[in-house]
């Protein structure tokens, strides 16, 4: 499913009107009628309620006028509060505003703080609100009079249904533009917007409903949005079929280079993730001092105990042994629990410069490379990087707060600049690719905020690559399956308290459910 920004949806609307010939009045009618249908579904007893429609002067307000007309048609006592002078409403919105006069729908002009204060007692009697003040084109901060309006509507603690996007929310960044409507439900048109999906915008959006207003598919393809949301249908296309005549060699061999003294668990979780995602074989290249731990935790994997530094970490002396182990492997997973000693950094960098199979780089592996990004541009193979915001900050030098304010932009810029697939973890994980496309994952929950989750993800992505998926398909599929497994656990075990190993163990069930629809 496409995830669009404000300029893309505006261009789709313009092309639909000008080149396809579908009048703007029809699009507005479709939008308002669709939103009215959602109101009826959300509030089955709406005929017994008083409804206030908060409208601006633009097309978003026009949608609100259409909604008010349909509400009046089923006998709802609806009042339109126009936060602008009536004379400033133009075009299709003005046409729909004038239709309300023929139906006897009350329209109250509220243009300043004084008139707002005068109407507040009467406005407080409305039991449901429709927010049609600002649309996706908002590009300035909400302040003064409009801030007062939005703050007042929020203070009523009545359910608000926002039209297209909560007024005051930036459709592109998901950041508040001053005051923001806190919606119970948002009805958007055509496609979800970035502001609905990323945080904090998702908190203001509430339940998101998407209405088809008639934008033709060929116009969508012409605009070609670069962002999309991962869905079951997307991932089902990626998953490799299993033939009855297959064997363990059919599904690839992963080499995991991970672990150090005190961090054996990170290596184990990576190996388990690779096996649970379906890899045929996994070999763990680990410090000899944790070999017995790994062998007892990951029974199905092979281990290659490597001579370690006296402090329990791997160094450059094992480079040749690791390169020998890479022969015949389909993917290298490197980094979880490996540590960041200077000697380990030298090993990681040397491996990255010489490896000829796809690499999944995570955790300490990312930190080892943080000041040596030039290595990425000279790699002989494709790489998937899986940083959380803290690791991304170390990679880019940007503040975590700046990264979080522009997760999609930050991930895309890094991916394109360094020709890597980048998985920016966190609430609504972003997966960016060198061609500029970006996927956003909605499958996940707060129960995943516990140690080892990222290590399992590294293993899952590596296992999928070993089975023949491209790094792009594997990174998307791995993130999605990881999140879906956690969602299933949240339903069956509870909202928190499940472990990373539980997520790995649930993967087969999730894959089965996905394949069976």
Short mmCIF file of C-alpha atoms in Angstrom, two decimals:
data_model
loop_
_atom_site.label_atom_id
_atom_site.label_comp_id
_atom_site.label_asym_id
_atom_site.label_seq_id
_atom_site.Cartn_x
_atom_site.Cartn_y
_atom_site.Cartn_z
CA UNK A 1 0.00 0.00 0.00
CA UNK A 2 1.38 3.37 -1.00
CA UNK A 3 2.25 5.91 1.69
CA UNK A 4 2.08 9.36 0.16
CA UNK A 5 3.18 12.86 1.07
CA UNK A 6 1.18 16.05 0.63
CA UNK A 7 2.67 17.01 -2.74
CA UNK A 8 2.03 13.55 -4.20
CA UNK A 9 -1.64 13.45 -3.23
CA UNK A 10 -2.14 17.02 -4.44
CA UNK A 11 -0.61 16.10 -7.78
CA UNK A 12 -2.86 13.03 -7.99
CA UNK A 13 -5.91 15.23 -7.36
CA UNK A 14 -4.78 17.74 -9.98
CA UNK A 15 -4.10 15.07 -12.61
CA UNK A 16 -7.45 13.40 -11.90
CA UNK A 17 -9.27 16.68 -12.46
CA UNK A 18 -7.27 18.10 -15.37
CA UNK A 19 -6.07 15.13 -17.42
CA UNK A 20 -8.62 12.45 -16.51
CA UNK A 21 -11.55 14.86 -16.47
CA UNK A 22 -13.15 13.93 -13.15
CA UNK A 23 -14.42 17.24 -11.74
CA UNK A 24 -13.15 18.45 -8.38
CA UNK A 25 -16.77 18.69 -7.27
CA UNK A 26 -17.09 14.91 -7.74
CA UNK A 27 -13.92 14.22 -5.76
CA UNK A 28 -15.20 16.43 -2.94
CA UNK A 29 -18.55 14.67 -3.02
CA UNK A 30 -16.89 11.25 -2.90
CA UNK A 31 -14.72 12.35 0.01
CA UNK A 32 -17.57 13.81 2.03
CA UNK A 33 -19.91 10.90 1.36
CA UNK A 34 -17.19 8.42 2.30
CA UNK A 35 -16.42 10.24 5.52
CA UNK A 36 -20.14 10.35 6.33
CA UNK A 37 -20.25 6.57 5.93
CA UNK A 38 -17.41 6.19 8.42
CA UNK A 39 -19.25 8.44 10.87
CA UNK A 40 -22.29 6.19 10.64
CA UNK A 41 -20.18 3.07 11.13
CA UNK A 42 -18.27 4.54 14.06
CA UNK A 43 -21.33 6.00 15.80
CA UNK A 44 -24.36 3.78 15.03
CA UNK A 45 -26.60 6.02 17.16
CA UNK A 46 -25.49 9.23 15.47
CA UNK A 47 -29.10 10.16 14.61
CA UNK A 48 -29.61 10.81 18.32
CA UNK A 49 -26.51 13.00 18.65
CA UNK A 50 -25.72 16.65 18.10
CA UNK A 51 -22.81 17.04 15.70
CA UNK A 52 -20.56 20.05 15.26
CA UNK A 53 -18.64 20.45 11.97
CA UNK A 54 -15.55 22.64 12.43
CA UNK A 55 -14.64 23.93 8.97
CA UNK A 56 -11.99 26.07 7.37
CA UNK A 57 -12.26 27.99 4.13
CA UNK A 58 -10.41 25.53 1.86
CA UNK A 59 -11.26 22.19 0.27
CA UNK A 60 -10.95 20.45 3.63
CA UNK A 61 -13.76 22.68 4.82
CA UNK A 62 -15.64 21.81 1.62
CA UNK A 63 -15.48 18.14 2.59
CA UNK A 64 -16.96 19.16 5.94
CA UNK A 65 -19.85 20.94 4.20
CA UNK A 66 -20.65 17.76 2.23
CA UNK A 67 -20.61 15.75 5.47
CA UNK A 68 -22.99 18.26 7.10
CA UNK A 69 -25.36 17.90 4.13
CA UNK A 70 -25.46 14.11 4.47
CA UNK A 71 -25.93 14.34 8.23
CA UNK A 72 -28.86 16.67 7.73
CA UNK A 73 -30.31 14.20 5.23
CA UNK A 74 -30.71 11.53 7.93
CA UNK A 75 -32.13 13.94 10.48
CA UNK A 76 -29.00 14.68 12.52
CA UNK A 77 -28.91 18.07 14.23
CA UNK A 78 -25.64 19.30 12.67
CA UNK A 79 -24.18 22.77 12.96
CA UNK A 80 -21.33 24.08 10.82
CA UNK A 81 -18.85 26.39 12.54
CA UNK A 82 -16.96 28.24 9.82
CA UNK A 83 -13.68 29.60 11.15
CA UNK A 84 -13.33 32.13 8.36
CA UNK A 85 -15.39 34.79 6.66
CA UNK A 86 -17.96 33.23 4.37
CA UNK A 87 -16.83 35.46 1.52
CA UNK A 88 -13.36 33.88 1.64
CA UNK A 89 -14.69 30.41 0.73
CA UNK A 90 -14.19 29.80 -3.00
CA UNK A 91 -14.68 27.21 -5.73
CA UNK A 92 -16.19 23.80 -5.02
CA UNK A 93 -16.13 24.47 -1.29
CA UNK A 94 -18.28 27.59 -1.79
CA UNK A 95 -20.75 25.62 -3.92
CA UNK A 96 -21.17 23.02 -1.19
CA UNK A 97 -21.45 25.72 1.48
CA UNK A 98 -24.29 27.39 -0.43
CA UNK A 99 -26.14 24.06 -0.71
CA UNK A 100 -26.45 24.01 3.08
CA UNK A 101 -28.64 27.14 2.97
CA UNK A 102 -31.26 25.27 0.94
CA UNK A 103 -31.37 22.55 3.58
CA UNK A 104 -31.63 24.87 6.55
CA UNK A 105 -28.30 23.71 8.04
CA UNK A 106 -27.05 26.31 10.50
CA UNK A 107 -23.70 27.89 9.55
CA UNK A 108 -22.04 30.08 12.16
CA UNK A 109 -19.14 32.32 11.20
CA UNK A 110 -16.49 32.50 13.91
CA UNK A 111 -13.62 34.67 12.80
CA UNK A 112 -11.91 35.91 15.96
CA UNK A 113 -11.39 35.19 19.65
CA UNK A 114 -14.36 37.28 20.69
CA UNK A 115 -16.85 35.38 18.53
CA UNK A 116 -15.29 32.09 19.62
CA UNK A 117 -15.83 32.95 23.28
CA UNK A 118 -19.40 33.99 22.54
CA UNK A 119 -20.16 30.62 20.93
CA UNK A 120 -18.32 28.30 23.31
CA UNK A 121 -21.29 27.48 25.54
CA UNK A 122 -23.40 26.48 22.55
CA UNK A 123 -20.49 24.57 20.93
CA UNK A 124 -20.02 22.59 24.13
CA UNK A 125 -23.44 20.97 23.62
CA UNK A 126 -22.25 19.01 20.55
CA UNK A 127 -21.62 15.35 21.35
CA UNK A 128 -19.55 14.50 18.24
CA UNK A 129 -17.25 16.74 16.23
CA UNK A 130 -16.06 16.68 12.65
CA UNK A 131 -12.69 18.38 12.16
CA UNK A 132 -12.44 19.91 8.67
CA UNK A 133 -10.35 22.99 9.48
CA UNK A 134 -6.98 22.30 7.82
CA UNK A 135 -6.00 19.63 5.32
CA UNK A 136 -2.76 18.03 4.20
CA UNK A 137 -1.55 21.26 2.60
CA UNK A 138 -0.89 22.98 5.94
CA UNK A 139 2.66 24.35 5.88
CA UNK A 140 2.72 26.90 8.68
CA UNK A 141 2.44 26.79 12.45
CA UNK A 142 -1.00 26.87 14.02
CA UNK A 143 -1.08 29.74 16.51
CA UNK A 144 -3.15 32.59 17.90
CA UNK A 145 -6.84 32.26 16.94
CA UNK A 146 -6.65 28.80 15.36
CA UNK A 147 -4.60 27.48 18.25
CA UNK A 148 -7.34 28.70 20.55
CA UNK A 149 -9.95 26.89 18.41
CA UNK A 150 -8.09 23.59 18.41
CA UNK A 151 -7.26 23.75 22.09
CA UNK A 152 -10.92 24.39 22.86
CA UNK A 153 -12.16 21.47 20.74
CA UNK A 154 -9.65 19.13 22.40
CA UNK A 155 -10.70 20.37 25.84
CA UNK A 156 -14.29 19.27 25.24
CA UNK A 157 -13.21 15.60 25.49
CA UNK A 158 -15.76 14.67 22.84
CA UNK A 159 -14.95 12.24 20.01
CA UNK A 160 -13.54 14.06 16.98
CA UNK A 161 -13.48 12.63 13.46
CA UNK A 162 -10.84 14.39 11.39
CA UNK A 163 -11.23 14.82 7.66
CA UNK A 164 -8.10 13.71 5.77
CA UNK A 165 -5.69 14.59 8.62
CA UNK A 166 -6.03 16.02 12.13
CA UNK A 167 -5.86 19.79 11.80
CA UNK A 168 -2.43 21.05 12.80
CA UNK A 169 -0.57 17.81 11.99
CA UNK A 170 2.14 17.98 9.32
CA UNK A 171 1.23 15.38 6.70
CA UNK A 172 4.86 14.83 5.68
CA UNK A 173 6.81 14.81 8.95
CA UNK A 174 4.16 13.54 11.40
CA UNK A 175 5.15 16.43 13.67
CA UNK A 176 2.70 18.89 15.25
CA UNK A 177 2.54 22.32 13.63
CA UNK A 178 1.68 24.07 16.87
CA UNK A 179 -1.72 22.95 18.18
CA UNK A 180 -3.13 19.65 16.81
CA UNK A 181 -6.56 18.07 16.93
CA UNK A 182 -6.46 14.79 18.87
CA UNK A 183 -8.77 12.67 16.75
CA UNK A 184 -10.76 9.60 17.73
CA UNK A 185 -10.84 8.61 14.05
CA UNK A 186 -9.30 10.07 10.91
CA UNK A 187 -10.85 9.50 7.49
CA UNK A 188 -8.27 10.01 4.76
CA UNK A 189 -8.65 9.90 1.01
CA UNK A 190 -6.87 7.78 -1.56
CA UNK A 191 -3.89 6.66 0.51
CA UNK A 192 -2.52 7.04 4.04
CA UNK A 193 -0.16 9.97 4.54
CA UNK A 194 3.19 9.82 6.28
CA UNK A 195 1.82 11.96 9.10
CA UNK A 196 -0.81 9.34 9.92
CA UNK A 197 1.65 6.48 10.24
CA UNK A 198 4.82 7.74 11.91
CA UNK A 199 4.94 8.95 15.49
CA UNK A 200 3.92 11.25 17.03
CA UNK A 201 1.39 11.75 14.22
CA UNK A 202 -0.12 8.30 14.76
CA UNK A 203 -1.07 9.29 18.31
CA UNK A 204 -3.12 12.24 17.03
CA UNK A 205 -4.66 10.29 14.13
CA UNK A 206 -6.52 7.68 16.19
CA UNK A 207 -8.25 5.00 14.11
CA UNK A 208 -7.34 5.49 10.46
CA UNK A 209 -9.93 4.84 7.75
CA UNK A 210 -9.04 5.10 4.05
CA UNK A 211 -11.63 6.08 1.44
CA UNK A 212 -11.35 5.58 -2.32
CA UNK A 213 -12.46 8.82 -3.94
CA UNK A 214 -11.85 7.81 -7.55
CA UNK A 215 -8.21 8.58 -8.34
CA UNK A 216 -7.44 6.32 -11.35
CA UNK A 217 -4.67 3.71 -10.97
CA UNK A 218 -2.78 4.97 -14.03
CA UNK A 219 -2.42 8.40 -12.43
CA UNK A 220 -1.14 6.82 -9.22
CA UNK A 221 1.44 4.92 -11.28
CA UNK A 222 2.39 8.09 -13.14
CA UNK A 223 3.09 9.94 -9.88
CA UNK A 224 4.93 6.85 -8.58
CA UNK A 225 5.07 7.34 -4.79
CA UNK A 226 8.39 6.17 -3.33
CA UNK A 227 7.04 5.16 0.06
CA UNK A 228 4.79 2.25 0.95
CA UNK A 229 3.45 0.29 3.93
CA UNK A 230 4.29 -3.40 4.25
CA UNK A 231 1.27 -5.71 4.07
CA UNK A 232 0.57 -9.44 4.06
CA UNK A 233 0.22 -9.31 0.27
CA UNK A 234 3.64 -7.68 -0.12
CA UNK A 235 5.43 -10.28 1.98
CA UNK A 236 3.62 -13.32 0.56
CA UNK A 237 5.14 -12.55 -2.83
CA UNK A 238 8.64 -12.71 -1.35
CA UNK A 239 8.46 -15.96 0.61
CA UNK A 240 10.21 -18.84 -1.18
CA UNK A 241 8.13 -21.97 -1.92
CA UNK A 242 9.15 -25.26 -0.35
CA UNK A 243 9.46 -28.24 -2.71
CA UNK A 244 8.88 -31.79 -1.54
CA UNK A 245 12.25 -32.79 -3.00
CA UNK A 246 14.23 -30.11 -1.14
CA UNK A 247 16.87 -30.71 1.55
CA UNK A 248 18.86 -28.59 3.99
CA UNK A 249 21.27 -27.52 1.27
CA UNK A 250 18.38 -26.11 -0.73
CA UNK A 251 17.77 -23.28 1.72
CA UNK A 252 21.21 -21.83 2.13
CA UNK A 253 23.91 -21.62 4.76
CA UNK A 254 24.38 -18.61 7.07
CA UNK A 255 27.64 -17.73 8.78
CA UNK A 256 27.19 -15.80 12.04
CA UNK A 257 30.22 -13.89 13.36
CA UNK A 258 29.17 -12.64 16.77
CA UNK A 259 29.58 -12.81 20.52
CA UNK A 260 32.23 -12.03 23.11
CA UNK A 261 32.71 -12.66 26.81
CA UNK A 262 29.43 -11.85 28.56
CA UNK A 263 27.52 -11.47 25.28
CA UNK A 264 26.97 -15.04 24.19
CA UNK A 265 23.20 -14.53 24.20
CA UNK A 266 23.34 -12.01 21.34
CA UNK A 267 25.15 -14.52 19.14
CA UNK A 268 22.73 -17.30 20.12
CA UNK A 269 19.66 -15.20 19.32
CA UNK A 270 21.07 -14.42 15.88
CA UNK A 271 21.62 -18.08 15.11
CA UNK A 272 18.16 -19.04 16.36
CA UNK A 273 16.57 -16.28 14.28
CA UNK A 274 18.29 -17.54 11.13
CA UNK A 275 17.15 -21.11 11.76
CA UNK A 276 13.57 -20.17 12.64
CA UNK A 277 13.27 -18.10 9.45
CA UNK A 278 13.99 -21.25 7.45
CA UNK A 279 17.71 -21.26 6.69
CA UNK A 280 18.93 -24.76 5.92
CA UNK A 281 22.21 -24.47 7.82
CA UNK A 282 23.79 -22.05 10.28
CA UNK A 283 27.40 -21.94 11.38
CA UNK A 284 28.42 -19.82 14.37
CA UNK A 285 31.97 -18.39 14.23
CA UNK A 286 32.44 -17.33 17.85
CA UNK A 287 35.13 -16.80 20.49
CA UNK A 288 36.25 -20.14 21.89
CA UNK A 289 35.48 -19.03 25.45
CA UNK A 290 31.72 -18.95 24.72
CA UNK A 291 31.59 -22.02 22.47
CA UNK A 292 30.12 -24.33 25.11
CA UNK A 293 27.39 -21.78 25.88
CA UNK A 294 26.41 -21.44 22.23
CA UNK A 295 26.41 -25.19 21.68
CA UNK A 296 23.98 -25.66 24.54
CA UNK A 297 21.67 -22.82 23.43
CA UNK A 298 21.58 -23.38 19.67
CA UNK A 299 21.58 -27.15 19.28
CA UNK A 300 20.83 -27.12 15.56
CA UNK A 301 23.71 -24.83 14.57
CA UNK A 302 27.33 -25.78 13.95
CA UNK A 303 30.03 -23.84 15.77
CA UNK A 304 33.54 -22.79 14.86
CA UNK A 305 35.35 -21.81 18.07
CA UNK A 306 37.91 -19.13 17.23
CA UNK A 307 40.92 -18.18 19.29
CA UNK A 308 39.99 -15.06 21.19
CA UNK A 309 41.85 -12.20 22.81
CA UNK A 310 42.65 -12.71 26.48
CA UNK A 311 39.71 -10.44 27.29
CA UNK A 312 37.29 -12.66 25.41
CA UNK A 313 36.73 -10.90 22.08
CA UNK A 314 37.68 -11.64 18.47
CA UNK A 315 40.52 -9.76 16.78
CA UNK A 316 42.22 -9.61 13.39
CA UNK A 317 44.16 -12.83 13.98
CA UNK A 318 41.03 -14.85 13.11
CA UNK A 319 40.40 -13.07 9.81
CA UNK A 320 41.75 -15.90 7.65
CA UNK A 321 39.70 -18.48 9.53
CA UNK A 322 36.53 -16.47 9.02
CA UNK A 323 37.19 -16.00 5.31
CA UNK A 324 37.72 -19.74 5.00
CA UNK A 325 34.39 -20.35 6.72
CA UNK A 326 32.64 -18.00 4.26
CA UNK A 327 33.22 -20.44 1.43
CA UNK A 328 29.89 -21.93 0.40
CA UNK A 329 27.86 -19.56 2.57
CA UNK A 330 24.97 -17.50 1.21
CA UNK A 331 24.97 -14.74 3.83
CA UNK A 332 27.10 -13.30 6.61
CA UNK A 333 25.52 -11.95 9.80
CA UNK A 334 28.04 -9.96 11.80
CA UNK A 335 28.00 -7.78 14.87
CA UNK A 336 25.64 -8.90 17.66
CA UNK A 337 27.59 -9.00 20.92
CA UNK A 338 30.94 -8.85 19.15
CA UNK A 339 32.17 -5.87 21.18
CA UNK A 340 33.88 -2.65 20.14
CA UNK A 341 37.50 -3.16 21.16
CA UNK A 342 39.99 -1.56 18.77
CA UNK A 343 41.17 -5.00 17.64
CA UNK A 344 37.59 -6.08 16.95
CA UNK A 345 36.95 -2.95 14.91
CA UNK A 346 39.96 -3.79 12.74
CA UNK A 347 38.59 -7.30 12.19
CA UNK A 348 35.10 -6.09 11.26
CA UNK A 349 36.42 -3.50 8.81
CA UNK A 350 38.72 -6.00 7.13
CA UNK A 351 35.91 -8.52 6.75
CA UNK A 352 33.61 -5.90 5.21
CA UNK A 353 36.29 -4.95 2.69
CA UNK A 354 36.72 -8.55 1.54
CA UNK A 355 33.42 -10.39 1.93
CA UNK A 356 31.74 -11.46 -1.31
CA UNK A 357 28.33 -12.58 -0.02
CA UNK A 358 25.48 -10.38 1.24
CA UNK A 359 26.08 -9.02 4.75
CA UNK A 360 23.67 -8.17 7.56
CA UNK A 361 25.44 -5.77 9.92
CA UNK A 362 24.01 -5.01 13.34
CA UNK A 363 24.73 -3.85 16.88
CA UNK A 364 28.44 -3.75 17.76
CA UNK A 365 29.25 -4.32 14.12
CA UNK A 366 27.63 -0.99 13.30
CA UNK A 367 29.45 0.75 16.13
CA UNK A 368 32.78 -0.69 14.92
CA UNK A 369 32.15 0.86 11.51
CA UNK A 370 30.68 4.17 12.66
CA UNK A 371 33.69 6.33 11.78
CA UNK A 372 34.64 4.38 8.67
CA UNK A 373 31.62 4.72 6.38
CA UNK A 374 33.84 4.79 3.31
CA UNK A 375 34.07 1.00 3.72
CA UNK A 376 30.42 0.70 2.70
CA UNK A 377 30.96 2.38 -0.65
CA UNK A 378 33.76 -0.02 -1.55
CA UNK A 379 32.14 -3.28 -0.49
CA UNK A 380 32.08 -6.14 -3.00
CA UNK A 381 28.63 -7.29 -1.88
CA UNK A 382 25.28 -5.86 -0.83
CA UNK A 383 24.77 -4.94 2.80
CA UNK A 384 21.78 -4.63 5.12
CA UNK A 385 22.35 -2.36 8.13
CA UNK A 386 19.90 -2.60 11.06
CA UNK A 387 20.54 0.33 13.46
CA UNK A 388 18.30 1.56 16.23
CA UNK A 389 18.16 5.39 16.55
CA UNK A 390 21.17 5.49 18.89
CA UNK A 391 23.31 3.50 16.47
CA UNK A 392 22.00 5.61 13.60
CA UNK A 393 23.14 8.70 15.48
CA UNK A 394 26.64 7.24 15.76
CA UNK A 395 26.64 6.40 12.05
CA UNK A 396 25.47 9.80 10.85
CA UNK A 397 26.58 12.20 13.56
CA UNK A 398 23.00 13.52 13.76
CA UNK A 399 21.18 13.92 17.05
CA UNK A 400 18.70 11.16 17.90
CA UNK A 401 15.94 13.78 18.15
CA UNK A 402 16.66 14.97 14.58
CA UNK A 403 16.64 11.39 13.29
CA UNK A 404 13.32 10.69 14.97
CA UNK A 405 11.79 13.85 13.50
CA UNK A 406 12.62 12.68 9.97
CA UNK A 407 12.94 8.89 10.09
CA UNK A 408 12.07 8.33 6.45
CA UNK A 409 14.27 11.13 5.13
CA UNK A 410 17.22 10.15 7.31
CA UNK A 411 17.03 6.49 6.31
CA UNK A 412 16.61 7.29 2.61
CA UNK A 413 19.53 9.72 2.50
CA UNK A 414 21.88 7.25 4.18
CA UNK A 415 20.77 4.33 2.04
CA UNK A 416 21.24 6.22 -1.20
CA UNK A 417 24.53 7.82 -0.19
CA UNK A 418 26.15 4.55 0.87
CA UNK A 419 24.31 2.11 -1.45
CA UNK A 420 23.04 -0.07 1.38
CA UNK A 421 19.69 -1.35 2.57
CA UNK A 422 18.95 0.37 5.86
CA UNK A 423 16.56 -0.87 8.54
CA UNK A 424 15.97 1.99 10.98
CA UNK A 425 14.44 0.17 13.92
CA UNK A 426 11.96 1.56 16.43
CA UNK A 427 8.24 2.25 16.54
CA UNK A 428 7.24 2.05 12.87
CA UNK A 429 10.50 0.62 11.53
CA UNK A 430 11.63 2.22 8.27
CA UNK A 431 13.35 0.14 5.58
CA UNK A 432 15.17 2.23 2.94
CA UNK A 433 16.81 1.02 -0.26
CA UNK A 434 19.49 2.44 -2.57
CA UNK A 435 16.97 3.21 -5.33
CA UNK A 436 15.15 5.62 -3.01
CA UNK A 437 12.17 3.43 -2.20
CA UNK A 438 11.13 3.19 1.44
CA UNK A 439 8.89 0.72 3.25
CA UNK A 440 7.30 1.31 6.66
CA UNK A 441 6.35 -1.54 8.97
CA UNK A 442 3.24 -1.28 11.13
CA UNK A 443 3.45 -4.82 12.54
CA UNK A 444 5.04 -4.46 16.00
CA UNK A 445 4.16 -3.55 19.58
CA UNK A 446 5.76 -2.17 22.78
CA UNK A 447 6.27 -5.70 24.13
CA UNK A 448 9.28 -5.87 21.82
CA UNK A 449 11.15 -3.37 23.99
CA UNK A 450 13.39 -6.00 25.54
CA UNK A 451 16.89 -7.35 24.99
CA UNK A 452 17.69 -9.66 22.10
CA UNK A 453 14.93 -8.53 19.72
CA UNK A 454 17.39 -6.90 17.32
CA UNK A 455 19.65 -9.96 17.37
CA UNK A 456 16.74 -12.20 16.36
CA UNK A 457 15.88 -9.77 13.54
CA UNK A 458 19.46 -9.92 12.26
CA UNK A 459 19.19 -13.69 12.14
CA UNK A 460 15.81 -13.64 10.40
CA UNK A 461 17.00 -11.32 7.62
CA UNK A 462 20.18 -13.37 7.17
CA UNK A 463 18.21 -16.61 6.99
CA UNK A 464 15.90 -15.19 4.34
CA UNK A 465 18.82 -14.00 2.23
CA UNK A 466 20.36 -17.47 2.49
CA UNK A 467 17.12 -18.90 1.09
CA UNK A 468 17.45 -16.77 -2.02
CA UNK A 469 15.61 -13.56 -1.23
CA UNK A 470 17.23 -10.34 -2.37
CA UNK A 471 18.52 -8.09 0.42
CA UNK A 472 15.60 -5.74 -0.28
CA UNK A 473 12.99 -8.50 -0.05
CA UNK A 474 14.71 -10.10 2.95
CA UNK A 475 14.94 -6.86 4.93
CA UNK A 476 11.25 -6.09 4.33
CA UNK A 477 10.12 -9.65 5.01
CA UNK A 478 12.33 -10.04 8.07
CA UNK A 479 11.09 -6.85 9.70
CA UNK A 480 7.46 -7.70 8.94
CA UNK A 481 7.58 -11.31 10.13
CA UNK A 482 9.47 -10.23 13.26
CA UNK A 483 6.76 -7.71 14.10
CA UNK A 484 3.89 -10.05 13.25
CA UNK A 485 5.36 -12.72 15.53
CA UNK A 486 5.46 -10.21 18.38
CA UNK A 487 1.88 -9.16 17.63
CA UNK A 488 0.72 -12.77 17.82
CA UNK A 489 2.50 -13.16 21.16
CA UNK A 490 0.90 -9.95 22.42
CA UNK A 491 -2.51 -11.46 21.66
CA UNK A 492 -1.80 -14.85 23.20
CA UNK A 493 0.63 -14.14 26.07
CA UNK A 494 -0.03 -10.52 26.98
CA UNK A 495 1.19 -7.06 26.10
CA UNK A 496 4.66 -7.57 27.57
CA UNK A 497 6.86 -10.16 29.21
CA UNK A 498 7.47 -12.28 26.11
CA UNK A 499 11.09 -12.76 25.11
CA UNK A 500 13.14 -12.45 21.95
CA UNK A 501 13.42 -16.24 21.89
CA UNK A 502 9.61 -16.44 22.05
CA UNK A 503 9.41 -14.22 18.96
CA UNK A 504 11.82 -16.51 17.13
CA UNK A 505 9.83 -19.59 18.16
CA UNK A 506 6.60 -18.02 16.88
CA UNK A 507 7.97 -17.34 13.39
CA UNK A 508 6.88 -20.67 11.85
CA UNK A 509 3.28 -20.09 12.95
CA UNK A 510 3.27 -16.59 11.49
CA UNK A 511 4.69 -17.81 8.19
CA UNK A 512 2.07 -20.54 8.09
CA UNK A 513 -0.73 -18.05 8.75
CA UNK A 514 0.63 -15.77 6.04
CA UNK A 515 0.85 -18.55 3.46
CA UNK A 516 -2.67 -19.75 4.25
CA UNK A 517 -4.13 -16.26 4.18
#
